[in-house]
Coordinates of C-alpha atoms and ligand atoms in Angstrom, one line a residue:
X218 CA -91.4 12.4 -25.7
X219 CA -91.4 15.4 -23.4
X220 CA -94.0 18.9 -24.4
X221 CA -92.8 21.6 -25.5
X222 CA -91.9 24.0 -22.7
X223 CA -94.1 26.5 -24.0
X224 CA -96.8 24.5 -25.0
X225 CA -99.9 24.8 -22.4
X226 CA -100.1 21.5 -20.7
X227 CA -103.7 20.3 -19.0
X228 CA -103.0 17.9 -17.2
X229 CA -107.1 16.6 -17.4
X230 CA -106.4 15.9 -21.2
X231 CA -104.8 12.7 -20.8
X232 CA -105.9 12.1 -16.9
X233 CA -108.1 9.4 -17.8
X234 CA -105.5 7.6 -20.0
X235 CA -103.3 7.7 -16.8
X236 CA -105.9 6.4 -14.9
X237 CA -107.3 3.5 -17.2
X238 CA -103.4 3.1 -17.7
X239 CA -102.6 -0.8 -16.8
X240 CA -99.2 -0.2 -14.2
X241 CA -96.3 -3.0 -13.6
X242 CA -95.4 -1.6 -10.1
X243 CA -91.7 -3.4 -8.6
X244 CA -91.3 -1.7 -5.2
X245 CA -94.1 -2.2 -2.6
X246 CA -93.9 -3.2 1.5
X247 CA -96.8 -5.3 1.9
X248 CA -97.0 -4.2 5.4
X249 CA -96.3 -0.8 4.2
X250 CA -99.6 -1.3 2.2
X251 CA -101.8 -1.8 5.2
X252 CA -104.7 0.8 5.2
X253 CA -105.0 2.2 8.6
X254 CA -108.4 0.9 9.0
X255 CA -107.0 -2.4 8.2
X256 CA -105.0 -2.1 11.2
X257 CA -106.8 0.1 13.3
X258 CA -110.0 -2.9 12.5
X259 CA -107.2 -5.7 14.0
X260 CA -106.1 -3.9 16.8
X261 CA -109.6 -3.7 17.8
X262 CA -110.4 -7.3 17.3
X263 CA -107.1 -8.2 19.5
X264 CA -108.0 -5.6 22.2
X265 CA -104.2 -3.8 21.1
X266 CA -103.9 -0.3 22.0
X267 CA -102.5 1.6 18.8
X268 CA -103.8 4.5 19.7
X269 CA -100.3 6.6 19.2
X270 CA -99.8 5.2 15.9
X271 CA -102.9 7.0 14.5
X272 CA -103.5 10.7 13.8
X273 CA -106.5 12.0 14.8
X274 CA -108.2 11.6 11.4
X275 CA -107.4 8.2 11.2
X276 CA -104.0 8.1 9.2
X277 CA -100.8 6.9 10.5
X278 CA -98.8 9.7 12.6
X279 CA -95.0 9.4 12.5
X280 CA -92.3 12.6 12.5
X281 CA -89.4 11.2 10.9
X282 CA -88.2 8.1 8.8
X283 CA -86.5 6.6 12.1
X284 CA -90.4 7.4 13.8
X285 CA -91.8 5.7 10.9
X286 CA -90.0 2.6 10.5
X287 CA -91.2 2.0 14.6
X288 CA -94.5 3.6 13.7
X289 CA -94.6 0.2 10.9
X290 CA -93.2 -1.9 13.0
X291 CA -96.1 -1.4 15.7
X292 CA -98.4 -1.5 12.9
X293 CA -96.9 -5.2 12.2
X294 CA -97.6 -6.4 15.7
X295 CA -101.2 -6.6 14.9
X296 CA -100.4 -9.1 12.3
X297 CA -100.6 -12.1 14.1
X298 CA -100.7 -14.8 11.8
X299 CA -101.3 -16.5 8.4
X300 CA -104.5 -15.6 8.3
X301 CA -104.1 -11.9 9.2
X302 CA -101.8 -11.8 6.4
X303 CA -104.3 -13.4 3.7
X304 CA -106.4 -10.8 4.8
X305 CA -103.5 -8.5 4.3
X306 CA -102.8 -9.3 0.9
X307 CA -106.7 -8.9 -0.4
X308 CA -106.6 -5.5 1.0
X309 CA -103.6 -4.3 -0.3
X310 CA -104.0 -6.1 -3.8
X311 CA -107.7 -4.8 -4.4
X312 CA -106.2 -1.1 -3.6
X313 CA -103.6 -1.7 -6.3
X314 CA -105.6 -3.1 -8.5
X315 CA -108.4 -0.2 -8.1
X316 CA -105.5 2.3 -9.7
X317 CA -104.9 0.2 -12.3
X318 CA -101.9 -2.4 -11.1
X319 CA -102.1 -5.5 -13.3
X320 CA -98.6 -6.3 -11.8
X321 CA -97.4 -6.1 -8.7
X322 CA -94.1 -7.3 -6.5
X323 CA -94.3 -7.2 -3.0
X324 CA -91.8 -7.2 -0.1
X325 CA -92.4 -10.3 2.5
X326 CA -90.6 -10.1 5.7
X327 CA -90.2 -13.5 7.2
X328 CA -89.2 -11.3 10.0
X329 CA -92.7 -10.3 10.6
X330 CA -94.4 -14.2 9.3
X331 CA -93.1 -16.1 12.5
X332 CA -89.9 -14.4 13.3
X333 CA -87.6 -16.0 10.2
X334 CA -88.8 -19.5 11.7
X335 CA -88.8 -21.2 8.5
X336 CA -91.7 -23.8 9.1
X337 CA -94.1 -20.5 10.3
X338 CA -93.0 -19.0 7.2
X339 CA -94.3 -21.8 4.7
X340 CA -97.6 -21.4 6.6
X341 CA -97.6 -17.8 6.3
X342 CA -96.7 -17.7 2.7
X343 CA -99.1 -20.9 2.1
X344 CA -101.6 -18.2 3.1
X345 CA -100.2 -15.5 0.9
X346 CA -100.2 -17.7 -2.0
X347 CA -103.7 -18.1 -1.5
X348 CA -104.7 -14.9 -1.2
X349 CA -102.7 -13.5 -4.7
X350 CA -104.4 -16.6 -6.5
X351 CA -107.9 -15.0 -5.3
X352 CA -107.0 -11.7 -6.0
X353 CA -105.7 -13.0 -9.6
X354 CA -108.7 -14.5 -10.3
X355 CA -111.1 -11.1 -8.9
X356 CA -109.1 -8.4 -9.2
X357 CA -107.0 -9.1 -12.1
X358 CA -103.6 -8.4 -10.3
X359 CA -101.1 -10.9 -10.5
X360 CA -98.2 -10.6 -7.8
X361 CA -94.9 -12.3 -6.6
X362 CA -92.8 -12.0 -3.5
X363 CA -89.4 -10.7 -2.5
X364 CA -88.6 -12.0 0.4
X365 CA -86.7 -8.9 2.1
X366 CA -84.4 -8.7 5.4
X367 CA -84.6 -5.6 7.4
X368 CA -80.9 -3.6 7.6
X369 CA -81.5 -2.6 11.3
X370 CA -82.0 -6.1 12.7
X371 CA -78.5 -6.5 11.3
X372 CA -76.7 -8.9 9.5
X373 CA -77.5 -12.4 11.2
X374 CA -80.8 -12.3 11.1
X375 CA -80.9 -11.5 7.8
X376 CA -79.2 -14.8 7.2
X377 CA -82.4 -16.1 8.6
X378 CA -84.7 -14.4 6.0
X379 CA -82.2 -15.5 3.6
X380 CA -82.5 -18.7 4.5
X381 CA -86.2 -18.7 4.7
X382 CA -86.2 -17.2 1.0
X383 CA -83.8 -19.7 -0.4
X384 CA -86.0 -22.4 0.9
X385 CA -89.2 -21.2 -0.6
X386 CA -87.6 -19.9 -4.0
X387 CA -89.9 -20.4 -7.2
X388 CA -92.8 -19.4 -8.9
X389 CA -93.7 -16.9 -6.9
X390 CA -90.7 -16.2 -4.1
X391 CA -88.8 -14.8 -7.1
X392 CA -86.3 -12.1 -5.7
X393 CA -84.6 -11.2 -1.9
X394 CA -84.1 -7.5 -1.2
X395 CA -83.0 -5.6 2.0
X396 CA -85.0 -2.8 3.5
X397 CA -84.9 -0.8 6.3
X398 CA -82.5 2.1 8.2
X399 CA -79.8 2.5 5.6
X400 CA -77.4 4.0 8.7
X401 CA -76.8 0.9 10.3
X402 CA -73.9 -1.0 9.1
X403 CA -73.0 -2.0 5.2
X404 CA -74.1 -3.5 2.3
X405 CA -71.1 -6.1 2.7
X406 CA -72.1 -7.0 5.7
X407 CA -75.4 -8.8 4.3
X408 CA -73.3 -10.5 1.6
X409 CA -73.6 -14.3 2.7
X410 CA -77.7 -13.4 2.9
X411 CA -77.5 -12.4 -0.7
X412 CA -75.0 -14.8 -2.3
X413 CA -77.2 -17.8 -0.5
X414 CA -80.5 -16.3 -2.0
X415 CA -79.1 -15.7 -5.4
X416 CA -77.4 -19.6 -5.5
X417 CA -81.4 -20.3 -4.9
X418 CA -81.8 -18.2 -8.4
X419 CA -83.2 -15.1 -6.3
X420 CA -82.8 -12.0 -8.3
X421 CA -81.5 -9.5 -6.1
X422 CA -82.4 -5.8 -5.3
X423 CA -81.8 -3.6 -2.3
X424 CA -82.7 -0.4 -0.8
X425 CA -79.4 1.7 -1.0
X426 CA -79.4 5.5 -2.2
X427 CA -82.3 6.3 -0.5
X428 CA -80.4 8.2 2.3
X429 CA -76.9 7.7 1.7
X430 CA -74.7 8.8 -1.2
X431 CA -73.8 7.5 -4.4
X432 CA -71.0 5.3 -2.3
X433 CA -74.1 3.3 -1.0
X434 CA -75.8 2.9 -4.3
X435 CA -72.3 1.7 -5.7
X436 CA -71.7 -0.7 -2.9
X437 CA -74.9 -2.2 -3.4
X438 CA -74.2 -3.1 -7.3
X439 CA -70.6 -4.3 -6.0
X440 CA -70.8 -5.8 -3.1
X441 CA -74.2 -7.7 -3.4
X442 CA -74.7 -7.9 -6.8
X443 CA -77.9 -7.0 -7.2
X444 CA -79.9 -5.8 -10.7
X445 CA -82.1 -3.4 -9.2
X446 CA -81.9 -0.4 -6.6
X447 CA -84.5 0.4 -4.0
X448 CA -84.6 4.5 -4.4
X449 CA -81.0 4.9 -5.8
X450 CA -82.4 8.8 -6.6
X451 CA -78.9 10.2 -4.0
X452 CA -77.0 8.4 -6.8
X453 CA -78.3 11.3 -8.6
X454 CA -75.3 13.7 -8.1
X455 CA -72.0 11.2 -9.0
X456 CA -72.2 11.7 -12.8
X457 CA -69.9 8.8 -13.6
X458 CA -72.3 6.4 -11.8
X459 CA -75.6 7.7 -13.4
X460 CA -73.5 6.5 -16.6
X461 CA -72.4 3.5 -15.1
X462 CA -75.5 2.6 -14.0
X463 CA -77.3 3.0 -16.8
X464 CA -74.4 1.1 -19.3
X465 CA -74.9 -2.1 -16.7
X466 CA -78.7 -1.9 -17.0
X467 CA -79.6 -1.4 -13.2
X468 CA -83.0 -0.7 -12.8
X469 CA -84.4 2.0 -10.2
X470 CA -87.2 1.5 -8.2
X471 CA -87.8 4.8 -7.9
X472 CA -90.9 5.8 -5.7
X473 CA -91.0 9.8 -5.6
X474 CA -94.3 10.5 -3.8
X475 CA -92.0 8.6 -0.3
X476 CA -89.2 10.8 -1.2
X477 CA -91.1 14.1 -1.4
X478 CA -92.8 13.3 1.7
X479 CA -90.2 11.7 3.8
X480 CA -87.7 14.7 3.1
X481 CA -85.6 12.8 0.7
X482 CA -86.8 15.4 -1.9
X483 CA -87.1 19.2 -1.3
X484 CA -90.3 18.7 -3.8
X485 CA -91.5 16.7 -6.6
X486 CA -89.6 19.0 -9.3
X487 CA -86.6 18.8 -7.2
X488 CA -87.1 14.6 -8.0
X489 CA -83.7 13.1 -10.4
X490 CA -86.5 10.9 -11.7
X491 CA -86.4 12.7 -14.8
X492 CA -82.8 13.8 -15.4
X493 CA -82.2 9.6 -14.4
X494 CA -84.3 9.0 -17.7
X495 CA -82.8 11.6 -19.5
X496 CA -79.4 9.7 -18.9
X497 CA -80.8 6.5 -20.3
X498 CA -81.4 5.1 -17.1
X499 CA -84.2 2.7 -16.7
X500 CA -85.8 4.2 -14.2
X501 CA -89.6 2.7 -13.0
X502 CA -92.3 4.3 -10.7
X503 CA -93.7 2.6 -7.6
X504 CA -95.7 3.7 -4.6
X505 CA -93.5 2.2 -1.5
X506 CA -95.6 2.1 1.3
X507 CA -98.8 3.9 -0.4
X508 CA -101.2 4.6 2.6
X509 CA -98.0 5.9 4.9
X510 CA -97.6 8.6 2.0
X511 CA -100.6 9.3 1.1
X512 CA -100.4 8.1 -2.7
X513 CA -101.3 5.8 -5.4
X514 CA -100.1 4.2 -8.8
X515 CA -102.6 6.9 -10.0
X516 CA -101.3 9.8 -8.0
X517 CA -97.8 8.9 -9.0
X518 CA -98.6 8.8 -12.6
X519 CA -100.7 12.1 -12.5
X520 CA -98.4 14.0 -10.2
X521 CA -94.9 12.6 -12.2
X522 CA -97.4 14.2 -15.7
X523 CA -97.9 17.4 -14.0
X524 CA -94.5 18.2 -12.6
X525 CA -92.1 17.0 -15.7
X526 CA -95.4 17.7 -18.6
X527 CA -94.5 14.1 -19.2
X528 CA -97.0 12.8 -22.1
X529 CA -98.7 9.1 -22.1
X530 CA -95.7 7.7 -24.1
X531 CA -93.1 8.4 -20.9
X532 CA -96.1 6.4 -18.8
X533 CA -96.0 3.6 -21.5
X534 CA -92.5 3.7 -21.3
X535 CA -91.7 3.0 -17.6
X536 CA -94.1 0.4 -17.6
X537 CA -92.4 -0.9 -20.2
X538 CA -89.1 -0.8 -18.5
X539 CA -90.8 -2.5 -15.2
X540 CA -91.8 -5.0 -16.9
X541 CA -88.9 -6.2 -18.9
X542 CA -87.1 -6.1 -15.0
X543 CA -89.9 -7.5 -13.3
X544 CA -88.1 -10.7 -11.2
X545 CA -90.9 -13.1 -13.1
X546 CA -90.8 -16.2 -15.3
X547 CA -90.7 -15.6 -19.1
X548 CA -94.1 -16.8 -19.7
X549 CA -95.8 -14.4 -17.1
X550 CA -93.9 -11.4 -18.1
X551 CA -95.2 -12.6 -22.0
X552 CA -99.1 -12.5 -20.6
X553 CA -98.4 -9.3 -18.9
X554 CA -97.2 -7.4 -21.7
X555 CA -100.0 -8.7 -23.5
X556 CA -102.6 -7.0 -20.9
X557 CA -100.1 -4.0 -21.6
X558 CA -100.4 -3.7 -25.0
X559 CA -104.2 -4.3 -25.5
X560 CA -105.7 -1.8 -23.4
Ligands
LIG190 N1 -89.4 -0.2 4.8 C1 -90.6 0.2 4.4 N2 -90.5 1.4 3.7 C2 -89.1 1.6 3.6 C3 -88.4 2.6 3.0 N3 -88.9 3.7 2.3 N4 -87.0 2.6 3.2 C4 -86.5 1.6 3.8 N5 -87.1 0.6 4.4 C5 -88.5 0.6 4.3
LIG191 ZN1 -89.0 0.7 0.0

């Protein structure tokens, strides 16, 4: 349900539903998670000057999305090891969990857990496991992984990621995505890496739409087969695929606080988020990389009420429709709609 246009609309009336609001959140970069004191603290500890990669008050400076993605990859090269990345993990999953994620899937690079070496990888993900068990049992967050390739390392090493993921594919490495500069190549070209991971039983999403044109988001459904869409919001404008896409059932990871503040939204308002929904699409809200936009499950939730005077149903609503896409095992997605449902 939507308000009435005229209605007045305050925002602080249903605030602290948002807030207390248990969230299913599908599209988050662990790295991309990292707080900058996080990895401003390892840096230190390693004697690694990331000076550059910090503003002055202590957030991460980048100009562009090209800066950014070297920006995060610096950021990376702090992360040494397993144990950098349980530490990793605990960060990132109490900061979720503070806003109110009960839910979580993360992007896993094996390109940045031992350089796609796949015995590195079980140790880094031994450690990862680990550290989601912890947070499970303290912070009430449950997560699983999608092991993702990276688009701008190209095609062949994202065979190596794919294998990596089709080797470790189970409880918990449920899905493979791809991520990264959507203007290098094509989603074809990553098609062995996706047909391996999904004879593993991956379930597949990718970034596509983010950048590029409805073409991208298409060729991403066609060529890889995948049930969910990174972004997908420049899909927006190709009427015929907004209907397509929401007959077939693809999900959209949409994350609107990154568009709006990496340009690929003029301004929140501007967002297809709601026009998407409007068309029956199943469209979900996540964060991206939260600390590199300066937002939260909470912000998102708030902002998203203020902008489209969207009432504590819609909320209820999109967390409903992560859920029931989530890439987890029946009897998971049973005990988090349970946590849904009783708050
Ligand atoms: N990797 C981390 N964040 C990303 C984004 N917003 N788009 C593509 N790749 C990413
Ligand atoms: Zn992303």
């Amino acid at each position: 349900m939507t308000h009435d246009p005229d209605a007045p609309f305050e925002i602080e009336e249903i605030a602290p539903q948002l807030r207390a609001m248990p969230k299913v959140e599908l599209h988050l970069h662990l790295e991309g998670g990292a707080p900058p004191t996080f990895i401003r603290g390892l840096a230190r500890e390693k004697n690694v000057d990331l000076r550059e990669i910090f503003t002055e008050d202590g957030g991460y400076a980048y100009r562009d999305f090209e800066h950014f993605l070297s920006v995060y990859e610096a950021a990376c090269s702090v992360l040494t090891g397993p144990e950098e990345f349980y530490r990793l993990v605990r960060a990132v999953l109490a900061e979720s969990a503070s806003h109110g994620v009960v839910y979580s899937e993360t992007f896993l690079s094996p390109d940045f857990c031992g350089k796609c070496d796949l015995s590195a990888w079980r140790e880094y993900l031994a450690a990862i496991e680990e550290a989601a068990t912890e947070a499970e049992r303290d912070d009430g967050i449950t997560l699983r992984g999608i092991v993702t390739c990276i688009r701008h390392f190209g095609p062949d090493q994202a065979k190596k990621s794919a294998m990596c993921a089709a080797e470790t594919a189970g409880d918990f490495i449920t899905g493979f995505g791809m991520a990264g500069a959507e203007d290098m190549g094509e989603q074809k070209d990553f098609v062995w890496s996706f047909d391996a991971a999904r004879e593993a039983g991956l379930r597949l999403t990718s970034h596509a739409g983010e950048w590029r044109g409805p073409e991208e988001v298409r060729a991403a459904i066609r060529d890889l087969g995948v049930e969910r869409i990174g972004h997908g919001v420049r899909g927006s404008t190709d009427a015929q695929l907004v209907e397509d896409i929401a007959e077939a059932g693809i999900t959209l990871e949409c994350c609107p606080g990154s568009n709006v503040f990496l340009g690929v939204s003029g301004s929140l308002a501007d967002h297809p988020i709601a026009q998407l929904r409007s068309k029956g699409v199943n469209v979900t809200v996540s964060t991206d990389d939260p600390p590199f936009f300066h937002t939260d499950m909470n912000a998102e939730f708030l902002n998203l009420a203020k902008t489209f005077r969207w009432d504590v149903d819609v909320f209820r609503e999109l967390n409903q429709n992560a859920l029931a896409a989530a890439f987890c095992d029946e009897p998971t997605r049973t005990r988090i709609a349970k946590e849904l449902e009783t708050a």
